[in-house]
Each structure stands twice: as structure tokens, then as C-alpha cells.
Amino acid sequence: MTIVLPATSESLHQAADLLRRGRLVAFPTETVYGLGAAAENESAVRAMFAAKGRPADHPVIVHLPDAAQLSEWAAEIPPAARRLVAAFWPGPLTLILRRGPGVSDLVTGGLDTVGLRVPGHPVAQQLFRLFGGGIAAPSANRFGRVSPTTAQHVLDELDGRVELILDGGPCTIGLESTIVDLSRVEPAVLRPGGITAEQLFEVLGPFSSSPSSEAPRVSGSMESHYAPRARVELLSPDQIAARAAELVTQGNRVAVLLRNAEHHEAEPHSFPKSVVVISLPREDVELARTLYATLRRVDELECDVALSTLPIEQGLGIAIADRLRKAAGPRAGG
Ligand code: TXA
Ligand code: MG
């Protein structure tokens, strides 16, 4: 049985207590909802992997109440890490550092590094302070699916598989944290997110922000990630109407995701009647916040295919485009 409770002093204490007893609790962060397990409790971490249906060799981010606990998890804290922590924690940034001696292989997926994050969401902050230790938490969705940005999304994904969902309202950023690997000679962005490359460059100076080919196993870097059930196709605005018509002729139920500015160019009135046209916000910040809910809506409307354009790839647009490409990527085993 899964219960959903608004985050109150009472439910937060209950959640911290469940975590101490090795149970699973889902909680909001500013990026997406996380599925938390006590990071030092191996059976709790195993239960978390099982609940998600995630292969055990995938590393998971350890969430901390504050940066003071970094040294308990990382073998060393390079100057670049200190600068990023000072600039962006608490916030939507995960650091990959060489792991400390006590960190379980279950958490690191057997890698010699560990992912660490201090979220800024007040509910996460209060929960982590009450609990005290590290919380291993992937996004609170079934493996390979779209990350949840509301408590209802978590329930849709994990009903019966998580004890308690703390409802802290919709996530304000809506895409997963930026992951920066500082365990090598050069910093590398393993996953673009809420902290943009430009923001990182301001603190670290310029570096090549694309992940190297030797990048470690990041499940978010697997092609079929962040995918709704519907197939996603990425097109330019002027291609959309013709492709929609073609797909409808082939018997598909089609959704078209159009940013406000593109409505004119794509001439939505020229779509076949059965096409579901979903308007996306013009601003990247708003688009990021609502993207995953929109992909879920495409599934709720039982569409077979969703057609979308890509945003301009700068600032937050890089992370949005990354998630859309992954949603459109080839599916492993459907
Ligand atoms: O915003 C977020 O980061 C959310 C919230 C809940 O904090 N969490 C999240 O976790 O997105 P997850 O497990 O869905 O994605 C974390 C990514 C995975 O792709 C994982 O492979 C990668 O981080 N990761 C974790 N530890 C790593 C490590 N030591 N080296 C490389 N990648 C790592
Ligand atoms: Mg995830």
C-alpha cells in the first residue's frame, strides 16, 4: 500500500522514520521527484532498485542535507568541486567525485566514483535534516520511463512499490539535475540539466562540455531513456503538418507538440481533425517545467506518435533538447 501525504511536520517525521527502518519514501526536489532509500542500508538500496525495475549495475545519486557531509562520501574534494558547491548547492547540480572508502558498490554500481547532490527543495531539505544521513535516490519512475514531476506521477509509476509519497507540489525545474564529473583531469558534463553550461563556465572557466567517449555508465545516457509509450519524432516546424497527415493516413493517433511561436508557421488548422495539438510554452524555463507532464499527457490521450520540434540549443534549451532526443531515441525492447 502506498500512501500520499502532503508534506507536514508529522508526515516528514514519519518519512524519516520509514527511511531509518529501511523503507522507501518518494520526495519532491526542485528537479524531479526522487525514490529514496537509506544509502548506507544495502537491503533498502536493493529494494529501491527492485521497485524501479532498474538493473543493479547502475549507479545512483546520494542526496545529502548539506555540503558539510561531502567528505563522508568523497575520497577527495577538488577545488573545482568546492567552487561549484559554493555557487550552486543547494540546487540542481550533481557532482561525480572519487568515492570514499565506506561507500557501497550497490550505490556506485561498482564504479570508483560516487554521485552527490544537495537539493534545494524545502521538503527535501527538511526530510534530509530529520534523517541525517545520505539518501540514495533515483528519479521516482519505473526504469526507462519519464521522470515524475508531481506526486500523482509518482503514484502512477510506483503505486504499491513505495511506502510513502511526500507531496510537495509540482517540481519547479522539471528536468533532472546537471551532472558534472570532476573525477578526471578535465570536468565533463554527463547530463545537461537545470544548471546550464554557461553557468558552469562562469565558475570553472571554459571546458569541453560534451561527455567524453569514455563516459561511465549513466543510465540517463542510454538511448531509450525518458520515453513515453508513444513514439516521439523530432521535426522542423515546416515538416510537421505533412508528417502528421501521413501518420494519420497510416491509422495512427497523432499528437503534435507546438511551441506558441510555431503555431503560425505550422498552420495547425491544416492538420487532420483527429490530430491532438498540444501547445508548449514559449519560454524555456516553462517548457522544462512542463515537458514531462506533457509527455505523460500524450500517453493519457493514447496517442501512438508525438511530433515535436527541438528548441534552440543554448542555455536550458540544451537540456530540453537532450531529453526530447532521448524520448525519440530507439527503444530497447519496447
Ligand atoms: O535531479 C536528479 O538528479 C534526480 C533527483 C531525484 O535528484 N535524480 C536522478 O537520478 O535523476 P537518476 O538515478 O534517475 O539519474 C542519475 C544519473 C543516472 O544516469 C546515473 O547513471 C548517474 O546519474 N550516476 C550516478 N552516479 C554516477 C557515477 N558515480 N558516475 C556516473 N554517473 C552516475
Ligand atoms: Mg532517472
mmCIF file of C-alpha atoms and ligand atoms in Angstrom:
data_model
loop_
_atom_site.group_PDB
_atom_site.id
_atom_site.type_symbol
_atom_site.label_atom_id
_atom_site.label_comp_id
_atom_site.label_asym_id
_atom_site.label_seq_id
_atom_site.Cartn_x
_atom_site.Cartn_y
_atom_site.Cartn_z
ATOM 1 C CA MET A 1 0.000 0.000 0.000
ATOM 2 C CA THR A 2 1.309 3.411 -0.978
ATOM 3 C CA ILE A 3 0.155 6.488 0.877
ATOM 4 C CA VAL A 4 0.447 10.033 -0.404
ATOM 5 C CA LEU A 5 0.666 12.764 2.227
ATOM 6 C CA PRO A 6 1.125 16.499 1.998
ATOM 7 C CA ALA A 7 4.490 17.429 3.479
ATOM 8 C CA THR A 8 3.797 18.445 7.087
ATOM 9 C CA SER A 9 5.904 18.193 10.203
ATOM 10 C CA GLU A 10 4.121 14.923 11.031
ATOM 11 C CA SER A 11 4.481 13.303 7.606
ATOM 12 C CA LEU A 12 8.135 14.393 7.395
ATOM 13 C CA HIS A 13 8.875 12.691 10.721
ATOM 14 C CA GLN A 14 7.042 9.605 9.507
ATOM 15 C CA ALA A 15 9.091 9.646 6.291
ATOM 16 C CA ALA A 16 12.415 9.978 8.129
ATOM 17 C CA ASP A 17 11.388 7.128 10.400
ATOM 18 C CA LEU A 18 10.491 4.903 7.424
ATOM 19 C CA LEU A 19 13.893 5.627 5.847
ATOM 20 C CA ARG A 20 15.616 4.675 9.122
ATOM 21 C CA ARG A 21 13.732 1.373 9.035
ATOM 22 C CA GLY A 22 14.986 0.655 5.504
ATOM 23 C CA ARG A 23 11.719 1.514 3.756
ATOM 24 C CA LEU A 24 11.253 3.554 0.578
ATOM 25 C CA VAL A 25 9.959 7.121 0.537
ATOM 26 C CA ALA A 26 9.380 9.310 -2.525
ATOM 27 C CA PHE A 27 10.005 13.021 -2.072
ATOM 28 C CA PRO A 28 9.987 16.186 -4.187
ATOM 29 C CA THR A 29 13.122 18.001 -5.284
ATOM 30 C CA GLU A 30 13.277 21.116 -7.435
ATOM 31 C CA THR A 31 14.218 18.919 -10.437
ATOM 32 C CA VAL A 32 12.035 15.786 -10.292
ATOM 33 C CA TYR A 33 10.654 13.504 -7.556
ATOM 34 C CA GLY A 34 13.150 11.033 -6.089
ATOM 35 C CA LEU A 35 12.647 7.489 -4.779
ATOM 36 C CA GLY A 36 14.685 7.494 -1.576
ATOM 37 C CA ALA A 37 16.364 4.711 0.386
ATOM 38 C CA ALA A 38 18.896 4.973 3.222
ATOM 39 C CA ALA A 39 22.177 4.942 1.277
ATOM 40 C CA GLU A 40 24.034 3.022 3.980
ATOM 41 C CA ASN A 41 21.404 0.286 4.202
ATOM 42 C CA GLU A 42 22.135 -2.259 1.454
ATOM 43 C CA SER A 43 18.805 -4.053 1.676
ATOM 44 C CA ALA A 44 16.983 -0.711 1.412
ATOM 45 C CA VAL A 45 19.015 0.204 -1.688
ATOM 46 C CA ARG A 46 18.280 -3.243 -3.175
ATOM 47 C CA ALA A 47 14.566 -2.739 -2.540
ATOM 48 C CA MET A 48 14.782 0.635 -4.288
ATOM 49 C CA PHE A 49 16.363 -0.937 -7.405
ATOM 50 C CA ALA A 50 13.673 -3.635 -7.385
ATOM 51 C CA ALA A 51 10.850 -1.086 -7.040
ATOM 52 C CA LYS A 52 12.147 0.815 -10.066
ATOM 53 C CA GLY A 53 12.926 -2.301 -12.068
ATOM 54 C CA ARG A 54 16.420 -0.890 -12.580
ATOM 55 C CA PRO A 55 19.450 -3.085 -13.336
ATOM 56 C CA ALA A 56 21.692 -3.351 -10.256
ATOM 57 C CA ASP A 57 24.839 -2.192 -12.056
ATOM 58 C CA HIS A 58 23.523 1.364 -12.490
ATOM 59 C CA PRO A 59 24.943 3.930 -10.061
ATOM 60 C CA VAL A 60 22.553 6.067 -8.053
ATOM 61 C CA ILE A 61 22.954 9.628 -6.721
ATOM 62 C CA VAL A 62 23.449 10.036 -2.965
ATOM 63 C CA HIS A 63 21.498 13.035 -1.650
ATOM 64 C CA LEU A 64 22.853 14.924 1.332
ATOM 65 C CA PRO A 65 21.330 17.505 3.691
ATOM 66 C CA ASP A 66 24.299 19.857 3.192
ATOM 67 C CA ALA A 67 27.776 20.127 1.745
ATOM 68 C CA ALA A 68 29.378 19.526 5.161
ATOM 69 C CA GLN A 69 28.753 15.786 4.644
ATOM 70 C CA LEU A 70 30.620 15.666 1.324
ATOM 71 C CA SER A 71 33.824 14.420 2.913
ATOM 72 C CA GLU A 72 31.988 11.377 4.336
ATOM 73 C CA TRP A 73 31.216 10.201 0.795
ATOM 74 C CA ALA A 74 34.012 11.534 -1.426
ATOM 75 C CA ALA A 75 37.659 10.463 -1.189
ATOM 76 C CA GLU A 76 38.784 13.957 -2.101
ATOM 77 C CA ILE A 77 37.120 17.264 -2.838
ATOM 78 C CA PRO A 78 38.974 19.016 -5.653
ATOM 79 C CA PRO A 79 38.989 22.852 -5.756
ATOM 80 C CA ALA A 80 36.609 22.804 -8.738
ATOM 81 C CA ALA A 81 34.082 20.881 -6.610
ATOM 82 C CA ARG A 82 34.364 23.437 -3.811
ATOM 83 C CA ARG A 83 33.711 26.244 -6.269
ATOM 84 C CA LEU A 84 30.661 24.531 -7.787
ATOM 85 C CA VAL A 85 29.291 23.684 -4.351
ATOM 86 C CA ALA A 86 29.670 27.306 -3.241
ATOM 87 C CA ALA A 87 27.938 28.539 -6.407
ATOM 88 C CA PHE A 88 25.123 26.013 -6.886
ATOM 89 C CA TRP A 89 24.341 23.992 -3.750
ATOM 90 C CA PRO A 90 21.715 23.519 -2.629
ATOM 91 C CA GLY A 91 20.425 23.188 -6.179
ATOM 92 C CA PRO A 92 20.017 21.171 -9.383
ATOM 93 C CA LEU A 93 23.644 20.026 -9.663
ATOM 94 C CA THR A 94 25.122 16.557 -9.096
ATOM 95 C CA LEU A 95 28.878 16.120 -8.702
ATOM 96 C CA ILE A 96 30.692 12.923 -9.600
ATOM 97 C CA LEU A 97 33.699 12.556 -7.294
ATOM 98 C CA ARG A 98 36.066 9.749 -6.406
ATOM 99 C CA ARG A 99 34.227 7.699 -3.830
ATOM 100 C CA GLY A 100 35.150 7.494 -0.168
ATOM 101 C CA PRO A 101 36.202 4.180 1.397
ATOM 102 C CA GLY A 102 32.874 3.265 3.017
ATOM 103 C CA VAL A 103 30.593 3.784 0.015
ATOM 104 C CA SER A 104 28.735 0.655 -1.101
ATOM 105 C CA ASP A 105 29.219 -0.850 -4.576
ATOM 106 C CA LEU A 106 25.442 -1.030 -4.774
ATOM 107 C CA VAL A 107 25.269 2.769 -4.735
ATOM 108 C CA THR A 108 28.162 3.328 -7.156
ATOM 109 C CA GLY A 109 27.333 0.454 -9.479
ATOM 110 C CA GLY A 110 30.872 -0.775 -8.846
ATOM 111 C CA LEU A 111 32.438 2.439 -10.199
ATOM 112 C CA ASP A 112 35.265 4.162 -8.325
ATOM 113 C CA THR A 113 33.173 7.343 -8.196
ATOM 114 C CA VAL A 114 30.006 8.472 -6.444
ATOM 115 C CA GLY A 115 27.318 10.965 -7.490
ATOM 116 C CA LEU A 116 26.445 13.521 -4.790
ATOM 117 C CA ARG A 117 23.744 16.160 -4.651
ATOM 118 C CA VAL A 118 22.220 18.607 -2.149
ATOM 119 C CA PRO A 119 18.752 19.553 -3.442
ATOM 120 C CA GLY A 120 17.276 22.939 -2.622
ATOM 121 C CA HIS A 121 13.615 21.946 -2.309
ATOM 122 C CA PRO A 122 12.398 22.805 1.206
ATOM 123 C CA VAL A 123 10.618 19.439 1.651
ATOM 124 C CA ALA A 124 13.751 17.500 0.641
ATOM 125 C CA GLN A 125 15.860 19.707 2.890
ATOM 126 C CA GLN A 126 13.634 19.138 5.908
ATOM 127 C CA LEU A 127 13.425 15.391 5.279
ATOM 128 C CA PHE A 128 17.187 15.049 4.876
ATOM 129 C CA ARG A 129 17.869 17.025 8.053
ATOM 130 C CA LEU A 130 15.469 14.843 10.039
ATOM 131 C CA PHE A 131 17.013 11.688 8.585
ATOM 132 C CA GLY A 132 20.573 12.922 8.960
ATOM 133 C CA GLY A 133 22.454 10.612 6.566
ATOM 134 C CA GLY A 134 22.812 10.068 2.845
ATOM 135 C CA ILE A 135 19.753 9.096 0.804
ATOM 136 C CA ALA A 136 20.220 7.094 -2.388
ATOM 137 C CA ALA A 137 17.562 8.351 -4.769
ATOM 138 C CA PRO A 138 16.983 7.884 -8.474
ATOM 139 C CA SER A 139 14.062 9.609 -10.151
ATOM 140 C CA ALA A 140 10.834 8.011 -8.857
ATOM 141 C CA ASN A 141 9.772 6.373 -12.132
ATOM 142 C CA ARG A 142 9.946 2.844 -13.488
ATOM 143 C CA PHE A 143 13.242 2.210 -15.278
ATOM 144 C CA GLY A 144 13.459 3.904 -18.681
ATOM 145 C CA ARG A 145 10.316 5.965 -18.268
ATOM 146 C CA VAL A 146 9.666 9.666 -17.970
ATOM 147 C CA SER A 147 10.676 11.196 -14.623
ATOM 148 C CA PRO A 148 7.829 12.286 -12.338
ATOM 149 C CA THR A 149 7.304 15.971 -11.602
ATOM 150 C CA THR A 150 4.211 15.608 -9.381
ATOM 151 C CA ALA A 151 3.216 13.263 -6.554
ATOM 152 C CA GLN A 152 0.454 11.882 -8.789
ATOM 153 C CA HIS A 153 3.053 10.922 -11.428
ATOM 154 C CA VAL A 154 4.964 9.005 -8.739
ATOM 155 C CA LEU A 155 1.793 7.200 -7.720
ATOM 156 C CA ASP A 156 1.072 6.357 -11.373
ATOM 157 C CA GLU A 157 4.570 4.855 -11.659
ATOM 158 C CA LEU A 158 5.126 3.192 -8.299
ATOM 159 C CA ASP A 159 1.772 2.502 -6.619
ATOM 160 C CA GLY A 160 2.300 -0.413 -4.252
ATOM 161 C CA ARG A 161 6.090 -0.215 -4.641
ATOM 162 C CA VAL A 162 6.843 2.707 -2.342
ATOM 163 C CA GLU A 163 5.579 3.128 1.203
ATOM 164 C CA LEU A 164 5.051 6.878 1.328
ATOM 165 C CA ILE A 165 4.994 9.703 -1.228
ATOM 166 C CA LEU A 166 5.522 13.172 0.224
ATOM 167 C CA ASP A 167 3.546 15.621 -1.881
ATOM 168 C CA GLY A 168 5.374 18.913 -2.256
ATOM 169 C CA GLY A 169 3.518 20.114 -5.352
ATOM 170 C CA PRO A 170 4.894 20.254 -8.894
ATOM 171 C CA CYS A 171 8.675 20.480 -9.344
ATOM 172 C CA THR A 172 9.850 23.950 -10.319
ATOM 173 C CA ILE A 173 12.674 22.978 -12.699
ATOM 174 C CA GLY A 174 11.115 19.831 -14.132
ATOM 175 C CA LEU A 175 14.252 18.226 -15.626
ATOM 176 C CA GLU A 176 16.864 16.176 -13.760
ATOM 177 C CA SER A 177 19.975 17.781 -12.282
ATOM 178 C CA THR A 178 23.035 18.673 -14.320
ATOM 179 C CA ILE A 179 25.696 16.001 -13.709
ATOM 180 C CA VAL A 180 29.315 17.174 -13.724
ATOM 181 C CA ASP A 181 32.110 14.621 -13.500
ATOM 182 C CA LEU A 182 35.062 16.030 -11.555
ATOM 183 C CA SER A 183 36.789 12.700 -11.003
ATOM 184 C CA ARG A 184 39.010 13.059 -14.077
ATOM 185 C CA VAL A 185 41.574 15.572 -15.260
ATOM 186 C CA GLU A 186 39.015 17.666 -17.165
ATOM 187 C CA PRO A 187 35.477 18.381 -15.940
ATOM 188 C CA ALA A 188 32.774 16.758 -18.080
ATOM 189 C CA VAL A 189 29.028 17.296 -18.243
ATOM 190 C CA LEU A 190 27.498 13.807 -18.206
ATOM 191 C CA ARG A 191 23.920 15.076 -18.284
ATOM 192 C CA PRO A 192 22.773 18.631 -19.091
ATOM 193 C CA GLY A 193 20.138 19.971 -16.699
ATOM 194 C CA GLY A 194 18.932 22.842 -14.581
ATOM 195 C CA ILE A 195 22.395 24.385 -14.233
ATOM 196 C CA THR A 196 23.453 25.414 -17.740
ATOM 197 C CA ALA A 197 26.873 25.034 -19.365
ATOM 198 C CA GLU A 198 27.183 28.827 -19.375
ATOM 199 C CA GLN A 199 26.685 28.886 -15.589
ATOM 200 C CA LEU A 200 29.329 26.180 -15.149
ATOM 201 C CA PHE A 201 31.819 28.046 -17.357
ATOM 202 C CA GLU A 202 31.343 31.172 -15.255
ATOM 203 C CA VAL A 203 32.588 29.283 -12.218
ATOM 204 C CA LEU A 204 35.104 26.820 -13.707
ATOM 205 C CA GLY A 205 36.259 28.654 -16.797
ATOM 206 C CA PRO A 206 35.749 27.099 -20.242
ATOM 207 C CA PHE A 207 35.935 23.327 -20.762
ATOM 208 C CA SER A 208 34.549 20.929 -23.318
ATOM 209 C CA SER A 209 31.006 20.378 -22.066
ATOM 210 C CA SER A 210 30.245 17.287 -24.118
ATOM 211 C CA PRO A 211 30.720 13.922 -22.392
ATOM 212 C CA SER A 212 33.818 12.021 -23.485
ATOM 213 C CA SER A 213 33.520 8.665 -25.215
ATOM 214 C CA GLU A 214 34.939 7.000 -22.101
ATOM 215 C CA ALA A 215 31.991 8.352 -20.107
ATOM 216 C CA PRO A 216 30.870 5.855 -17.481
ATOM 217 C CA ARG A 217 27.524 4.100 -17.373
ATOM 218 C CA VAL A 218 24.977 6.833 -16.962
ATOM 219 C CA SER A 219 21.543 5.315 -17.318
ATOM 220 C CA GLY A 220 20.295 8.696 -18.497
ATOM 221 C CA SER A 221 22.766 8.420 -21.353
ATOM 222 C CA MET A 222 21.175 5.246 -22.632
ATOM 223 C CA GLU A 223 19.212 5.926 -25.766
ATOM 224 C CA SER A 224 15.742 4.792 -24.769
ATOM 225 C CA HIS A 225 15.517 6.903 -21.633
ATOM 226 C CA TYR A 226 12.874 9.440 -20.609
ATOM 227 C CA ALA A 227 10.461 7.911 -23.091
ATOM 228 C CA PRO A 228 6.682 7.960 -23.072
ATOM 229 C CA ARG A 229 4.857 4.942 -24.511
ATOM 230 C CA ALA A 230 4.100 6.924 -27.667
ATOM 231 C CA ARG A 231 6.831 7.098 -30.283
ATOM 232 C CA VAL A 232 8.388 10.566 -30.464
ATOM 233 C CA GLU A 233 9.579 12.100 -33.756
ATOM 234 C CA LEU A 234 11.564 15.344 -33.938
ATOM 235 C CA LEU A 235 10.991 17.529 -36.993
ATOM 236 C CA SER A 236 11.327 21.100 -38.172
ATOM 237 C CA PRO A 237 8.108 23.185 -37.943
ATOM 238 C CA ASP A 238 7.539 23.138 -41.706
ATOM 239 C CA GLN A 239 7.678 19.311 -41.845
ATOM 240 C CA ILE A 240 5.125 18.689 -39.128
ATOM 241 C CA ALA A 241 1.827 19.077 -40.967
ATOM 242 C CA ALA A 242 2.795 16.713 -43.805
ATOM 243 C CA ARG A 243 4.159 14.091 -41.425
ATOM 244 C CA ALA A 244 1.060 14.319 -39.217
ATOM 245 C CA ALA A 245 -1.177 13.777 -42.244
ATOM 246 C CA GLU A 246 0.906 10.816 -43.379
ATOM 247 C CA LEU A 247 0.803 9.175 -39.940
ATOM 248 C CA VAL A 248 -2.961 9.692 -39.675
ATOM 249 C CA THR A 249 -3.422 8.037 -43.072
ATOM 250 C CA GLN A 250 -1.483 5.068 -41.741
ATOM 251 C CA GLY A 251 -4.018 4.773 -38.910
ATOM 252 C CA ASN A 252 -2.043 6.418 -36.096
ATOM 253 C CA ARG A 253 -3.404 8.632 -33.376
ATOM 254 C CA VAL A 254 -1.066 11.631 -33.585
ATOM 255 C CA ALA A 255 -0.132 14.357 -31.109
ATOM 256 C CA VAL A 256 1.658 17.491 -32.272
ATOM 257 C CA LEU A 257 3.615 19.485 -29.703
ATOM 258 C CA LEU A 258 3.967 23.064 -30.843
ATOM 259 C CA ARG A 259 5.568 25.982 -29.083
ATOM 260 C CA ASN A 260 3.360 29.052 -29.191
ATOM 261 C CA ALA A 261 5.593 30.830 -31.677
ATOM 262 C CA GLU A 262 5.445 27.873 -34.064
ATOM 263 C CA HIS A 263 1.674 27.738 -34.369
ATOM 264 C CA HIS A 264 1.638 30.181 -37.191
ATOM 265 C CA GLU A 265 4.400 28.510 -39.180
ATOM 266 C CA ALA A 266 2.964 25.019 -38.822
ATOM 267 C CA GLU A 267 -0.609 26.140 -39.549
ATOM 268 C CA PRO A 268 -2.412 23.907 -37.058
ATOM 269 C CA HIS A 269 -5.728 24.364 -38.870
ATOM 270 C CA SER A 270 -4.202 22.363 -41.710
ATOM 271 C CA PHE A 271 -3.853 19.228 -39.547
ATOM 272 C CA PRO A 272 -6.350 16.399 -39.955
ATOM 273 C CA LYS A 273 -9.144 16.753 -37.353
ATOM 274 C CA SER A 274 -8.051 13.732 -35.342
ATOM 275 C CA VAL A 275 -4.636 15.261 -34.552
ATOM 276 C CA VAL A 276 -4.226 16.377 -30.942
ATOM 277 C CA VAL A 277 -2.411 19.716 -30.918
ATOM 278 C CA ILE A 278 -0.713 20.455 -27.581
ATOM 279 C CA SER A 279 0.658 23.946 -27.038
ATOM 280 C CA LEU A 280 4.046 24.206 -25.378
ATOM 281 C CA PRO A 281 5.156 27.319 -23.528
ATOM 282 C CA ARG A 282 7.380 29.733 -25.402
ATOM 283 C CA GLU A 283 9.883 30.243 -22.559
ATOM 284 C CA ASP A 284 12.484 27.514 -21.989
ATOM 285 C CA VAL A 285 12.034 27.675 -18.208
ATOM 286 C CA GLU A 286 8.300 26.994 -18.556
ATOM 287 C CA LEU A 287 8.873 24.340 -21.208
ATOM 288 C CA ALA A 288 11.358 22.477 -18.994
ATOM 289 C CA ARG A 289 8.934 22.630 -16.073
ATOM 290 C CA THR A 290 6.061 21.114 -18.066
ATOM 291 C CA LEU A 291 7.836 18.849 -20.586
ATOM 292 C CA TYR A 292 7.479 15.563 -18.690
ATOM 293 C CA ALA A 293 3.841 16.235 -17.778
ATOM 294 C CA THR A 294 3.219 16.867 -21.486
ATOM 295 C CA LEU A 295 4.858 13.574 -22.490
ATOM 296 C CA ARG A 296 2.657 11.808 -19.927
ATOM 297 C CA ARG A 297 -0.408 13.568 -21.341
ATOM 298 C CA VAL A 298 0.433 12.208 -24.791
ATOM 299 C CA ASP A 299 0.176 8.716 -23.279
ATOM 300 C CA GLU A 300 -3.016 9.530 -21.378
ATOM 301 C CA LEU A 301 -4.561 10.638 -24.669
ATOM 302 C CA GLU A 302 -3.497 7.254 -26.079
ATOM 303 C CA CYS A 303 -1.516 8.747 -28.920
ATOM 304 C CA ASP A 304 0.712 6.411 -30.936
ATOM 305 C CA VAL A 305 3.103 9.110 -32.094
ATOM 306 C CA ALA A 306 4.062 12.578 -30.871
ATOM 307 C CA LEU A 307 5.660 15.053 -33.271
ATOM 308 C CA SER A 308 7.788 17.828 -31.852
ATOM 309 C CA THR A 309 10.392 20.382 -32.811
ATOM 310 C CA LEU A 310 13.648 20.963 -30.913
ATOM 311 C CA PRO A 311 14.337 24.195 -29.023
ATOM 312 C CA ILE A 312 17.348 26.360 -29.845
ATOM 313 C CA GLU A 313 20.246 24.642 -28.114
ATOM 314 C CA GLN A 314 21.556 27.224 -25.737
ATOM 315 C CA GLY A 315 21.022 27.700 -22.009
ATOM 316 C CA LEU A 316 18.270 25.426 -20.687
ATOM 317 C CA GLY A 317 17.423 24.576 -24.311
ATOM 318 C CA ILE A 318 20.373 22.139 -24.291
ATOM 319 C CA ALA A 319 18.798 20.031 -21.531
ATOM 320 C CA ILE A 320 15.337 20.196 -23.102
ATOM 321 C CA ALA A 321 16.703 19.071 -26.481
ATOM 322 C CA ASP A 322 18.680 16.284 -24.766
ATOM 323 C CA ARG A 323 15.515 14.879 -23.138
ATOM 324 C CA LEU A 324 13.483 15.178 -26.346
ATOM 325 C CA ARG A 325 16.204 13.327 -28.282
ATOM 326 C CA LYS A 326 16.236 10.585 -25.672
ATOM 327 C CA ALA A 327 12.446 10.357 -25.778
ATOM 328 C CA ALA A 328 12.780 9.994 -29.564
ATOM 329 C CA GLY A 329 15.681 7.547 -29.361
ATOM 330 C CA PRO A 330 15.470 3.875 -30.325
ATOM 331 C CA ARG A 331 13.712 1.759 -27.715
ATOM 332 C CA ALA A 332 15.426 -1.149 -26.047
ATOM 333 C CA GLY A 333 12.907 -3.971 -26.039
ATOM 334 C CA GLY A 334 9.940 -1.592 -26.372
HETATM 335 O O1 TXA B 1 17.641 15.586 -10.479
HETATM 336 C C1 TXA B 1 18.102 14.474 -10.240
HETATM 337 O O2 TXA B 1 19.308 14.197 -10.391
HETATM 338 C C2 TXA B 1 17.138 13.411 -9.720
HETATM 339 C C3 TXA B 1 16.667 13.825 -8.334
HETATM 340 C C4 TXA B 1 15.792 12.796 -7.691
HETATM 341 O O3 TXA B 1 17.782 14.087 -7.529
HETATM 342 N N1 TXA B 1 17.754 12.134 -9.688
HETATM 343 C C5 TXA B 1 18.014 11.414 -10.800
HETATM 344 O O4 TXA B 1 18.523 10.156 -10.535
HETATM 345 O O5 TXA B 1 17.805 11.835 -11.912
HETATM 346 P P1 TXA B 1 18.608 9.030 -11.668
HETATM 347 O O6 TXA B 1 19.108 7.822 -10.967
HETATM 348 O O7 TXA B 1 17.318 8.914 -12.367
HETATM 349 O O8 TXA B 1 19.711 9.579 -12.597
HETATM 350 C C6 TXA B 1 21.003 9.730 -12.061
HETATM 351 C C7 TXA B 1 22.019 9.551 -13.111
HETATM 352 C C8 TXA B 1 21.989 8.173 -13.695
HETATM 353 O O9 TXA B 1 22.016 8.308 -15.092
HETATM 354 C C9 TXA B 1 23.240 7.523 -13.157
HETATM 355 O O10 TXA B 1 23.773 6.594 -14.066
HETATM 356 C C10 TXA B 1 24.159 8.727 -12.963
HETATM 357 O O11 TXA B 1 23.292 9.719 -12.510
HETATM 358 N N2 TXA B 1 25.175 8.477 -11.962
HETATM 359 C C11 TXA B 1 25.018 8.259 -10.640
HETATM 360 N N3 TXA B 1 26.197 8.003 -10.057
HETATM 361 C C12 TXA B 1 27.135 8.077 -11.018
HETATM 362 C C13 TXA B 1 28.557 7.907 -11.063
HETATM 363 N N4 TXA B 1 29.248 7.595 -9.973
HETATM 364 N N5 TXA B 1 29.175 8.062 -12.251
HETATM 365 C C14 TXA B 1 28.488 8.378 -13.370
HETATM 366 N N6 TXA B 1 27.151 8.544 -13.394
HETATM 367 C C15 TXA B 1 26.480 8.393 -12.244
HETATM 368 MG MG MG B 2 16.035 8.644 -13.821
#
